[in-house]
CSV table of C-alpha atoms and ligand atoms in Angstrom, one decimal:
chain,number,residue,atom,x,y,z
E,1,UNK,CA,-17.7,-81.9,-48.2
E,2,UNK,CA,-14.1,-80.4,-48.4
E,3,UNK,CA,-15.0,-78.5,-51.5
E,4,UNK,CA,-18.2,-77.1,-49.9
E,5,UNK,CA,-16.5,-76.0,-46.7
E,6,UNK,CA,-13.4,-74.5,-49.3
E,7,UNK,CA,-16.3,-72.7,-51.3
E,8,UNK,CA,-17.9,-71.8,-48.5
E,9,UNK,CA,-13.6,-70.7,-46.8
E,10,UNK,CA,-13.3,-68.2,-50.3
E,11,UNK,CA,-17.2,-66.5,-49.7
E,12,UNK,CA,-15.9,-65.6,-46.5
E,13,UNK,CA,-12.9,-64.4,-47.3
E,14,UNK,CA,-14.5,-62.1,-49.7
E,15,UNK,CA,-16.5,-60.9,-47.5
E,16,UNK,CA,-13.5,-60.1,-44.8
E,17,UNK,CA,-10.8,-58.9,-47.0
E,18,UNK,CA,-12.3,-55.4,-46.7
E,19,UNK,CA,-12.1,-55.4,-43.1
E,20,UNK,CA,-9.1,-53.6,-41.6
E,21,UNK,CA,-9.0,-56.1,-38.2
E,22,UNK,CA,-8.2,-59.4,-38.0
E,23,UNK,CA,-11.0,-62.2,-38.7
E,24,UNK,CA,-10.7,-65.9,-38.5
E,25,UNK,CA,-13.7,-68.1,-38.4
E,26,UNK,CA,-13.7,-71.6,-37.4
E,27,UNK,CA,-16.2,-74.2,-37.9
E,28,UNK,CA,-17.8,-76.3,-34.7
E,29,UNK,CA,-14.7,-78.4,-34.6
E,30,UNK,CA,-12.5,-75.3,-34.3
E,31,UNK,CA,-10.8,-75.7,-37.6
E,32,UNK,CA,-10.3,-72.4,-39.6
E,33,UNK,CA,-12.3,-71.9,-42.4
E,34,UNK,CA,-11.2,-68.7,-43.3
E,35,UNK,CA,-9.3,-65.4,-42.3
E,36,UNK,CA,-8.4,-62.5,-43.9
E,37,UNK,CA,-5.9,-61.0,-44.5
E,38,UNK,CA,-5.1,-58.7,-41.6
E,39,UNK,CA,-5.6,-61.4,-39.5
E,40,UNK,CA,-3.1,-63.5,-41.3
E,41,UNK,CA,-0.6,-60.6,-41.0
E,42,UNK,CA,-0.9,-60.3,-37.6
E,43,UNK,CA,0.1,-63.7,-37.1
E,44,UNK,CA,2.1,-64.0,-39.7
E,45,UNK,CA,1.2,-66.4,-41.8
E,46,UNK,CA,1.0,-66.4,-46.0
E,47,UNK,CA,-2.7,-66.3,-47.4
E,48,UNK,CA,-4.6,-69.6,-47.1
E,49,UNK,CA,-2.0,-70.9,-45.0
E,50,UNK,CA,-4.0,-71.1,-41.9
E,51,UNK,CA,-6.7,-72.9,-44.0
E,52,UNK,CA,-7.6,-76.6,-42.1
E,53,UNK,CA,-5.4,-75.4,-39.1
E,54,UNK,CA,-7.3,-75.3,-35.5
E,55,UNK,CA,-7.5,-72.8,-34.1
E,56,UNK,CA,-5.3,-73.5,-31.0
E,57,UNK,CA,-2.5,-72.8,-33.5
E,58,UNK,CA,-3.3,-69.0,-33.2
E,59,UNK,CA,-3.4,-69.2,-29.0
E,60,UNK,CA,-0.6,-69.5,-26.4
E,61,UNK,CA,-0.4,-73.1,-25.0
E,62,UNK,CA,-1.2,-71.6,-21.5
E,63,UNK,CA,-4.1,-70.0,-23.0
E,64,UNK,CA,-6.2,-72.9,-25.0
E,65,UNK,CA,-7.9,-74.5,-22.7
E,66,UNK,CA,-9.9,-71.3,-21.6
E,67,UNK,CA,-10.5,-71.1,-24.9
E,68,UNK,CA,-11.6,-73.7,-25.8
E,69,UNK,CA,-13.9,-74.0,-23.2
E,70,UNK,CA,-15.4,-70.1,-24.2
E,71,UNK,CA,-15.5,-71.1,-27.4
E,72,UNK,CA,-18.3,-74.4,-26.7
E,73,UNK,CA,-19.5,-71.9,-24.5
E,74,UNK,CA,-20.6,-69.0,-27.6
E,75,UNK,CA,-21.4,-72.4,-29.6
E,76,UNK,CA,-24.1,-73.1,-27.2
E,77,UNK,CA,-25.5,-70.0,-26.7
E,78,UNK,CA,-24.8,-68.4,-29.8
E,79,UNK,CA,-24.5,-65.0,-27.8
E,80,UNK,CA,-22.1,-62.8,-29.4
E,81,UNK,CA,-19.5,-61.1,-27.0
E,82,UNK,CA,-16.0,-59.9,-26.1
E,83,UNK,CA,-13.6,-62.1,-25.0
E,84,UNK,CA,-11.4,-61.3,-22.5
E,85,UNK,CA,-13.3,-59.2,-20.4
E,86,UNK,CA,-11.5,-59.0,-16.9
E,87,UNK,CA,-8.4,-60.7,-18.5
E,88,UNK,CA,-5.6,-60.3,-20.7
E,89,UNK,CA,-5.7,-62.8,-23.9
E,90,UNK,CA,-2.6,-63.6,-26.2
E,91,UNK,CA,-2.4,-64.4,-29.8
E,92,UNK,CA,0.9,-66.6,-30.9
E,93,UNK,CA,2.0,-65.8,-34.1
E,94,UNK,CA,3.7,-68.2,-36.5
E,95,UNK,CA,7.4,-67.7,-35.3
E,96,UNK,CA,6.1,-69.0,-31.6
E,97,UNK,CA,5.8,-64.7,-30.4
E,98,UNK,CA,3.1,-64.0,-28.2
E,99,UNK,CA,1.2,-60.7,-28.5
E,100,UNK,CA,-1.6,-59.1,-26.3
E,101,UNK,CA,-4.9,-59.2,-28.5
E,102,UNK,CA,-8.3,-58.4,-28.2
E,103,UNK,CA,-11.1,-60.5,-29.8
E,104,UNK,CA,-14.5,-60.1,-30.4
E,105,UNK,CA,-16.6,-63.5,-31.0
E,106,UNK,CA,-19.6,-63.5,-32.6
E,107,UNK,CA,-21.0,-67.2,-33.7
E,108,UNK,CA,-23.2,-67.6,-36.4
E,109,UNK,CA,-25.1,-70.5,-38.8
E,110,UNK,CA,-25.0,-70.7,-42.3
E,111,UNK,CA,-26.2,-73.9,-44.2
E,112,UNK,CA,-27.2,-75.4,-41.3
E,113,UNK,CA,-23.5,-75.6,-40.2
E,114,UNK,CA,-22.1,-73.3,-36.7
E,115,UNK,CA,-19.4,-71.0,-37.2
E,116,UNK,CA,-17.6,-68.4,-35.0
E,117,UNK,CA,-16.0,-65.2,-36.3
E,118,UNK,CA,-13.3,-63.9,-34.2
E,119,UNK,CA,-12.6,-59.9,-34.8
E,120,UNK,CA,-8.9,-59.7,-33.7
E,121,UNK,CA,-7.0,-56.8,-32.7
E,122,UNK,CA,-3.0,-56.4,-31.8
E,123,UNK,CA,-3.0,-54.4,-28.7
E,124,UNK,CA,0.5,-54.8,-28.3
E,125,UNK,CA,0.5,-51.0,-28.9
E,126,UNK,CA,-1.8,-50.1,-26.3
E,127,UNK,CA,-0.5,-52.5,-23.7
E,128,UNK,CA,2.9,-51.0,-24.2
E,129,UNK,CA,1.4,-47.9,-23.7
E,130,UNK,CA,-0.9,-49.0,-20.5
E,131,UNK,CA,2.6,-50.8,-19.3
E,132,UNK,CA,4.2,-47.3,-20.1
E,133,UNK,CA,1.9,-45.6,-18.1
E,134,UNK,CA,2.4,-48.1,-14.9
E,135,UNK,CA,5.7,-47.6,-15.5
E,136,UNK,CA,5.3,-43.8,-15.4
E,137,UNK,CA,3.2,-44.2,-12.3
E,138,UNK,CA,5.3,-46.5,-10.0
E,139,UNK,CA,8.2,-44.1,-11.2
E,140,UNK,CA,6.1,-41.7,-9.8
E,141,UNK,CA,4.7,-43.7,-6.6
E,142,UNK,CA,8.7,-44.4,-6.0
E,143,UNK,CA,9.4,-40.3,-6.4
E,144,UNK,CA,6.6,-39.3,-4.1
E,145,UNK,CA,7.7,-42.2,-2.0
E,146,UNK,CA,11.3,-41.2,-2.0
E,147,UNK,CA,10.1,-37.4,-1.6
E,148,UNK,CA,8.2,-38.0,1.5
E,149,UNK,CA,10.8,-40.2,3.1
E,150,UNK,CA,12.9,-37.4,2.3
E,151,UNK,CA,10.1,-34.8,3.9
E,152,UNK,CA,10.0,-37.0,7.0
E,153,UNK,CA,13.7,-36.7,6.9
E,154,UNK,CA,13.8,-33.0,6.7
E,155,UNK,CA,10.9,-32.8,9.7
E,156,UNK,CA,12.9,-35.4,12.3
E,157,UNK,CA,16.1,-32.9,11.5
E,158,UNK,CA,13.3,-29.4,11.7
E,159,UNK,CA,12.4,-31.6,15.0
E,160,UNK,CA,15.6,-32.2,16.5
E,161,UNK,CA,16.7,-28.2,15.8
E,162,UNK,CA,13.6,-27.1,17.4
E,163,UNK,CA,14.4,-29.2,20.8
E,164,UNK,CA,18.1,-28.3,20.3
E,165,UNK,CA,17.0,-24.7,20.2
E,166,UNK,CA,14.5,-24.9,23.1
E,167,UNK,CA,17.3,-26.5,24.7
E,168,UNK,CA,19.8,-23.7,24.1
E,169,UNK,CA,17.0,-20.9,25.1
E,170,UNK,CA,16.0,-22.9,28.6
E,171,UNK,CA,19.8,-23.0,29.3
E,172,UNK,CA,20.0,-19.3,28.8
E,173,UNK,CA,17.2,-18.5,30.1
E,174,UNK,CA,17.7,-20.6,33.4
E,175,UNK,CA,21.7,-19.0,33.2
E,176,UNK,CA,19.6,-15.5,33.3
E,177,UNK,CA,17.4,-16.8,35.4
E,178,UNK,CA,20.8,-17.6,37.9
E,179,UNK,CA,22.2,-14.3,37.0
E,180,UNK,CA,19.1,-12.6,38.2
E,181,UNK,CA,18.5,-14.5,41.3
E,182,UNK,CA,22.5,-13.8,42.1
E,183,UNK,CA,21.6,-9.9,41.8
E,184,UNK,CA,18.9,-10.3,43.9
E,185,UNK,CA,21.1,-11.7,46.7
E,186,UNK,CA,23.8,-9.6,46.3
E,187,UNK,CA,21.2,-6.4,46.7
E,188,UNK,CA,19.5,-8.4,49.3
E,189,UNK,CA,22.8,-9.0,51.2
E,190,UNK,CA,24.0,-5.3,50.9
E,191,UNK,CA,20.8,-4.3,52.5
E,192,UNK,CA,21.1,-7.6,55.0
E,193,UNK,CA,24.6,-7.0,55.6
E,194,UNK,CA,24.3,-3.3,56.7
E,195,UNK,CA,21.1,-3.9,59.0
E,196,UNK,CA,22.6,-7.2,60.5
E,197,UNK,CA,26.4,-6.0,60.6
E,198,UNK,CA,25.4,-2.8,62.3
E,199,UNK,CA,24.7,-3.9,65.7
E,200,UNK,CA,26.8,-6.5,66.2
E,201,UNK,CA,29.4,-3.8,65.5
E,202,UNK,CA,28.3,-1.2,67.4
E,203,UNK,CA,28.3,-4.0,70.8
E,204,UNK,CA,31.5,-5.1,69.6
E,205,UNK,CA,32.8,-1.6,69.4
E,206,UNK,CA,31.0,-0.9,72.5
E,207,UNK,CA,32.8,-3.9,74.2
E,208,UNK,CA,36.3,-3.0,72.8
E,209,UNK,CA,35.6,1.0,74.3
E,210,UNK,CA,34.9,-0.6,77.9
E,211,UNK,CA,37.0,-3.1,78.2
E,212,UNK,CA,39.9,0.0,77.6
E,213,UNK,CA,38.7,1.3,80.2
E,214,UNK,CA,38.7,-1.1,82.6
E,215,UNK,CA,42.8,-0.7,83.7
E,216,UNK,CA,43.2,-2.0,87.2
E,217,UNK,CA,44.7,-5.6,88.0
E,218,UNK,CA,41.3,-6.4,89.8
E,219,UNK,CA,39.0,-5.5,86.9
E,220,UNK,CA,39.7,-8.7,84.9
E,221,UNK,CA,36.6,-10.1,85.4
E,222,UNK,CA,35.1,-7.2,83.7
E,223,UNK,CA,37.6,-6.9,80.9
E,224,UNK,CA,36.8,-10.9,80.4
E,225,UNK,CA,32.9,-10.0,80.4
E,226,UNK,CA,33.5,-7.4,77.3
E,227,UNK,CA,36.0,-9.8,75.7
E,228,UNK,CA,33.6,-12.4,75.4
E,229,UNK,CA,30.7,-10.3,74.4
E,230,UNK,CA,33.0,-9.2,71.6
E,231,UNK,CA,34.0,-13.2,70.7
E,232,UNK,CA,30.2,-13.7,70.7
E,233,UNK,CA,29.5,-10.9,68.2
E,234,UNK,CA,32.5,-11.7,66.1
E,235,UNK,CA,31.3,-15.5,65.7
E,236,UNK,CA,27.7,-14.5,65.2
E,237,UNK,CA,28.7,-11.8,62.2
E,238,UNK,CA,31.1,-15.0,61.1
E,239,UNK,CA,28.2,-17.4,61.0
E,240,UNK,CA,26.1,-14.9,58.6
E,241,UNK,CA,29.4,-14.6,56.5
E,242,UNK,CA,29.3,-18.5,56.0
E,243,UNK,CA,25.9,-18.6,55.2
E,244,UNK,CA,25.9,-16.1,52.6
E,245,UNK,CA,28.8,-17.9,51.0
E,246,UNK,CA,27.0,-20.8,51.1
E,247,UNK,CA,23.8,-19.5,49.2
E,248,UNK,CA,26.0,-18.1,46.8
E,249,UNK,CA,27.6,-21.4,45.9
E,250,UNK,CA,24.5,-22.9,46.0
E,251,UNK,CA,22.9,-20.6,43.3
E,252,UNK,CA,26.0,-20.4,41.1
E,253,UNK,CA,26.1,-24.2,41.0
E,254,UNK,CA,29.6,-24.0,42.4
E,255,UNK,CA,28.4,-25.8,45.7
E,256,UNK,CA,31.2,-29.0,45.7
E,257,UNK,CA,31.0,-31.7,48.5
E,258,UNK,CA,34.1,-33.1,50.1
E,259,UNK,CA,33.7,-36.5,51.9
E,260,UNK,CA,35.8,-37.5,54.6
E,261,UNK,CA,36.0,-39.9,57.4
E,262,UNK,CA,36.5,-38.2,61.0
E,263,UNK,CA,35.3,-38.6,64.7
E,264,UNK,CA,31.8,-37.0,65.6
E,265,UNK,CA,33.1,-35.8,68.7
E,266,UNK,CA,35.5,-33.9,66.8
E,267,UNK,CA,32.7,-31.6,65.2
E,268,UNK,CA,30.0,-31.8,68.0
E,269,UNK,CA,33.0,-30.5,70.5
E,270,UNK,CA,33.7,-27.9,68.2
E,271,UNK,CA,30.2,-26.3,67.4
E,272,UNK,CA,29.7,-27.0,71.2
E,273,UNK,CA,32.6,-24.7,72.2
E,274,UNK,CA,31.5,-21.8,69.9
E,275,UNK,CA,28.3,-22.4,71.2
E,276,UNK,CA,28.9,-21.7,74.3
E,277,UNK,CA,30.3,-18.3,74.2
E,278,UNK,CA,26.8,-17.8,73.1
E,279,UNK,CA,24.8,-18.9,76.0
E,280,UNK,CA,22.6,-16.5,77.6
E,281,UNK,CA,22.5,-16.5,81.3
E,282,UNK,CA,21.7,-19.9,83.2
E,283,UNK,CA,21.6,-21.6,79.5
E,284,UNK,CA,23.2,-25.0,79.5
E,285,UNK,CA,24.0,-27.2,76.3
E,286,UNK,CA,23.7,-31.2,77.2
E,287,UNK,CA,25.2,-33.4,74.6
E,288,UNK,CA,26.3,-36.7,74.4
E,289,UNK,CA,29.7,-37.5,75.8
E,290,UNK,CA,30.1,-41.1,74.7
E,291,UNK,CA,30.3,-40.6,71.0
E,292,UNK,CA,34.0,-40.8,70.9
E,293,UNK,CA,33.7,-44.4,68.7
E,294,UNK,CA,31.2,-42.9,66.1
E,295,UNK,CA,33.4,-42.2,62.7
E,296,UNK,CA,31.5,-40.3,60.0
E,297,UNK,CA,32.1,-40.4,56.9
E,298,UNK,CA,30.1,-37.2,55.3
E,299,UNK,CA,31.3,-34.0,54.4
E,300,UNK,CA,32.7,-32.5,57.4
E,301,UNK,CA,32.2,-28.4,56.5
E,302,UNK,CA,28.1,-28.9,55.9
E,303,UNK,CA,27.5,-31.3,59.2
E,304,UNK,CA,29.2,-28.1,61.2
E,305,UNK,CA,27.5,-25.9,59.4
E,306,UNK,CA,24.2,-27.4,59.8
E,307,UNK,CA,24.9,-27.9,63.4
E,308,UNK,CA,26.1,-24.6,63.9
E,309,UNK,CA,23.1,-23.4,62.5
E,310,UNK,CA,20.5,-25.4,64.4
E,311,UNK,CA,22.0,-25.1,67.7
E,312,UNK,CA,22.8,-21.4,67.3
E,313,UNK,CA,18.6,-21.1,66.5
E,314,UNK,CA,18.1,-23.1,69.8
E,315,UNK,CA,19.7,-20.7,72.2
E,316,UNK,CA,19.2,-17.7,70.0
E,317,UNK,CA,14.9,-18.4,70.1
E,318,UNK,CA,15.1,-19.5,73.9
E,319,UNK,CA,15.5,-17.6,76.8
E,320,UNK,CA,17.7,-17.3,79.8
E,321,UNK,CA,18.1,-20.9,82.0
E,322,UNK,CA,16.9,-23.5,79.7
E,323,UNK,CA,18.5,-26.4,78.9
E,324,UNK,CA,19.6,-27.3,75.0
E,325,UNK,CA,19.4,-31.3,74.3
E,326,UNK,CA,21.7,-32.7,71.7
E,327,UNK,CA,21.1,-36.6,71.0
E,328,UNK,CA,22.6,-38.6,68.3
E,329,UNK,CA,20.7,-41.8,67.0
E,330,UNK,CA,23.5,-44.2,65.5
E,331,UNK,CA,21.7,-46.0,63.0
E,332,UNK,CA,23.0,-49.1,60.8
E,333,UNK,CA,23.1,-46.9,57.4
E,334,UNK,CA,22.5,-43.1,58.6
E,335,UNK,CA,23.3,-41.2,61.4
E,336,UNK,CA,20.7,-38.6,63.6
E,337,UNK,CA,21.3,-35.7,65.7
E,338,UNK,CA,18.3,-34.1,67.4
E,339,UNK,CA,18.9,-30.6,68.7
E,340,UNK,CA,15.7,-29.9,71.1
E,341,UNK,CA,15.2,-26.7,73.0
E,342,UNK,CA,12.4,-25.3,75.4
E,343,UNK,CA,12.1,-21.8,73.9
E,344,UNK,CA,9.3,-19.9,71.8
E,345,UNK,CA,8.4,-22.1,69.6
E,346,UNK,CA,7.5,-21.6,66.1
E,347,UNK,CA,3.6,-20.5,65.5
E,348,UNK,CA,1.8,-23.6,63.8
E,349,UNK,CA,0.4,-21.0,60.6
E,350,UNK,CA,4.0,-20.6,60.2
E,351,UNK,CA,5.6,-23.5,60.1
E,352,UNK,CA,5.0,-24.6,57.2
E,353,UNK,CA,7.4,-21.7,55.7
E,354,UNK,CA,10.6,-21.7,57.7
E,355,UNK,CA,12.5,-23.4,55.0
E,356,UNK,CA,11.7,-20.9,52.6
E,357,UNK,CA,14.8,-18.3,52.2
E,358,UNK,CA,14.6,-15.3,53.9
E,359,UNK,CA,11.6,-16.5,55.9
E,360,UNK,CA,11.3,-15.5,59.9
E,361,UNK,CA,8.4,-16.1,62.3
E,362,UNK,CA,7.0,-13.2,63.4
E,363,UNK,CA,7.4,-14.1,67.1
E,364,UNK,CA,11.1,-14.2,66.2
E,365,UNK,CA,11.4,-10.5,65.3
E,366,UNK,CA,13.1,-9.1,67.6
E,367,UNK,CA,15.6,-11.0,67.9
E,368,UNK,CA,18.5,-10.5,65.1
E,369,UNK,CA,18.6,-13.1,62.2
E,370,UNK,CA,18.6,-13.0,58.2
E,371,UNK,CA,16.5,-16.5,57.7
E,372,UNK,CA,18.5,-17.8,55.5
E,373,UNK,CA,20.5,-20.6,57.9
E,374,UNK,CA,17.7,-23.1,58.0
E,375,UNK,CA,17.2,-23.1,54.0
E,376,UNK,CA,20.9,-23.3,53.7
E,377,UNK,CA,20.9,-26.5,55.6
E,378,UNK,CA,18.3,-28.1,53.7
E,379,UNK,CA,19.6,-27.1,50.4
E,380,UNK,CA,22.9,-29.0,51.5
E,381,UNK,CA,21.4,-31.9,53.3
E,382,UNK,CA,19.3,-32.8,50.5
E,383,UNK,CA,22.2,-32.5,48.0
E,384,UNK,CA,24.2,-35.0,50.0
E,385,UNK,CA,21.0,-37.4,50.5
E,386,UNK,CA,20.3,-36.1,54.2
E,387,UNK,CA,16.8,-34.9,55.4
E,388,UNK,CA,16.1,-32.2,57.6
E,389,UNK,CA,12.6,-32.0,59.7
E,390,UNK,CA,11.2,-30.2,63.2
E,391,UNK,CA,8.7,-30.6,65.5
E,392,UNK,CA,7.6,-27.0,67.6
E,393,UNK,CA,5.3,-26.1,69.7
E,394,UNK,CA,4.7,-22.1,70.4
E,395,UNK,CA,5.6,-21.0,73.6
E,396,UNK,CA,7.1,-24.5,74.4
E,397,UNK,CA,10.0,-25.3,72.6
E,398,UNK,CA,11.2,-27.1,69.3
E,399,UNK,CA,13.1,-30.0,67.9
E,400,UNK,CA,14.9,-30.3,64.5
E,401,UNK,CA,16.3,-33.6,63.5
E,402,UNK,CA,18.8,-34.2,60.7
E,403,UNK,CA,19.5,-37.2,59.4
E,404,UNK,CA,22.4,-38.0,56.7
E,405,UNK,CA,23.4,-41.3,55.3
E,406,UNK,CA,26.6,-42.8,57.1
E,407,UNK,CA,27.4,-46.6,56.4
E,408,UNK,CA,30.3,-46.3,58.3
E,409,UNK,CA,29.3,-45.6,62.2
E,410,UNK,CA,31.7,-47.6,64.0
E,411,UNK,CA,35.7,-47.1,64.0
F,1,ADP,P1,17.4,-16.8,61.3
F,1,ADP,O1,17.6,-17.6,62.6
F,1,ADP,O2,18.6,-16.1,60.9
F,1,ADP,O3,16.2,-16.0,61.3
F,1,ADP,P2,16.9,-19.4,60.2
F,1,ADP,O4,16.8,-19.8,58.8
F,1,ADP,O5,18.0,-20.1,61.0
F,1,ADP,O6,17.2,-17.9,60.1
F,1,ADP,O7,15.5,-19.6,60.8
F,1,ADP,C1,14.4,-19.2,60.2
F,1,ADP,C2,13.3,-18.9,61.2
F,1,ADP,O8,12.9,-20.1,61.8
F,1,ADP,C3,13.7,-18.0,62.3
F,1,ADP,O9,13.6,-16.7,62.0
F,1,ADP,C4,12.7,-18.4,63.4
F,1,ADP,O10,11.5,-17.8,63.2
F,1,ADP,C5,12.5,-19.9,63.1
F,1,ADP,N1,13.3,-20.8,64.0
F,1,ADP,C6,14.4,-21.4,63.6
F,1,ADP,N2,14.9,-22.2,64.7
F,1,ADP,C7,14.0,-22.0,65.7
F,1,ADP,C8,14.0,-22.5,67.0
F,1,ADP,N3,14.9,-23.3,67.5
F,1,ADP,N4,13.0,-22.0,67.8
F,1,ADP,C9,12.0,-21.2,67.3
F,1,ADP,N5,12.0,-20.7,66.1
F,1,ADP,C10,13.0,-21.1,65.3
């Protein structure tokens, strides 16, 4: 039996030794009955040394058991076919190397007996070239990756310029904007300040003429009259001078709040006072007299201001014997003041601009006024967390409230 199988080993190995890949054939029990030489090179073994030997001696350990299993597989069905489809298979040469091969199996019978000849190529080549290439392509995956990181980098810094930019233009364009709007006022209060200044001079001038001319000892109550048509005048043209200051600060930004703690009375007597001098005939100005304990704690120059202004408006826009009502509402946080006259009356369509700078109701033409005082005081107000609101009927009278925070009421 062992010389037939030998005779049968050397008719193969003819027949291979011309073949430039590696062939091994094993019988049905997996021994090898021949392989040529190629195929002994390749796993380095001497000629006929692989004679006898299974075939497992040629695969990795981790590998046999597939084959095995393929190779009763082909046995069976005699259906010749690549191995390794799908998979990478691994020759082990005789030094205990492993090397990526390819092998084609292709059973056969011959004298009754089954055989398998395995075609064997080294692929190590190849793989080191496919390994070379995923090599070459995650360097490249890790480049583009690294590039676009880099990209992202460069559009988050193209980003942040672009805002800083927009940034930079809105603040010169809003500093313009200022600039402009300052222009505008200072034009505006040329043009205000020779219209409004002009007759308050002239009466004040007026005043001054015929006051000199009243000499006798018995004319003082004449020389008082002019005198006190000239004080009025001179606090009315001071009034405008404050609020124009006060737009001014307000559009330069330079508008700075000073908080201090003082009496209420000490304020309401003092805008009551100038008041006065402004009365028209039969006028009268009620206020409360009992706020002598109420301590304030707000900033003292925009409370006189905005109480200047409003009761100022409220003798100004009524006529002659009508009574002005101050009231102050002490409240646990804030502090009211409700200034209510019985004059014209704003007209309802109009209302809703008096806040607006520069605005005046038409029924308010004739008498003098710029329409600046009422914005003025909002503008403030609202800077300082106060509120400013009115209530008017034409014809019948109106009532403007401010409110301003004030956590300390009581002394
Ligand atoms: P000015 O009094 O200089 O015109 P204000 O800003 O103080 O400017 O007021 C704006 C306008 O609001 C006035 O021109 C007037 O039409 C109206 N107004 C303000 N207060 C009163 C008031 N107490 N009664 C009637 N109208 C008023």
């Amino acid at each position: 039996m062992k010389v037939f199988e030998e005779k049968k080993g050397n008719i193969f190995r003819i027949l291979s030794e011309a073949i430039s890949e590696g062939i091994v054939i094993v019988n049905e029990k997996q021994e090898i009955v021949t392989s040529n030489e190629a195929a002994d090179r390749m796993f380095g073994y001497g000629p006929k040394e692989l004679l006898g030997e299974n075939i497992n001696l040629l695969i990795p350990r981790e590998y046999r058991h597939i084959h095995t299993q393929q190779v009763d597989e082909y046995m069976e069905k005699s259906d010749p076919r690549q191995m390794g489809h799908g998979r990478d298979l691994y020759g082990r040469r005789k030094d205990g190397s492993v090397f990526p091969v390819e092998a084609g199996l292709n059973p056969f019978e011959i004298y009754g007996s089954k055989y398998v000849m395995a075609l064997v190529t080294d692929i190590s080549v190849r793989k080191g070239q496919e390994r070379e290439i995923i090599e070459l392509n995650m360097q490249l995956e890790q480049k583009v990756e690294a590039r676009t990181k880099e990209l992202k980098q460069t559009i988050k810094e193209l980003k942040e310029e672009v805002a800083k930019r927009k940034e930079a233009e809105y603040k010169i364009l809003e500093s313009l904007r200022k600039e402009r709007e300052l222009n505008e006022l200072k034009t505006k209060f040329l043009s205000l300040v020779s219209h409004e200044f002009k007759t308050p001079l002239s009466g004040i001038l007026t005043s001054a003429t015929l006051a000199g001319k009243y000499t006798e000892t018995d004319q003082q109550d004449k020389r008082e009259k002019h005198l006190k048509t000239i004080q009025s005048k001179v606090k009315y043209l001071n009034n405008i001078l404050n609020d124009f200051l006060s737009i001014e600060r307000l559009e330069s930004g330079k508008a700075t709040y000073k908080f201090d703690t003082f009496p209420l009375s000490k304020v309401v007597n003092e805008v009551i006072y100038n008041a006065n001098m402004l009365l028209k005939e039969g006028q009268r100005i009620n206020y409360p007299q009992n706020i002598d304990d109420i301590s304030v704690n707000f900033d003292e120059k925009i409370l006189e201001l905005s109480l200047t202004n409003l009761i100022n408006n409220a003798i100004k826009y009524s006529p002659a014997h009508t009574l002005i009502d101050v009231e102050v509402i002490k409240e646990k946080e804030a502090l009211t003041i409700k200034i209510k006259d019985e004059g014209m009356g704003i007209p309802e369509k109009e209302q809703k601009y008096i806040f607006n700078r520069y605005f005046r109701a038409e029924n308010a033409l004739l008498d003098q006024g710029t329409g600046i005082g009422l914005n003025i005081v909002k503008s403030h107000l609202e800077s300082l967390g106060g509120t400013i609101i009115f209530e008017s009927e034409e014809g019948k009278g109106s009532t403007f409230t401010i409110t301003f925070p004030n956590k300390n009421t009581t002394e």
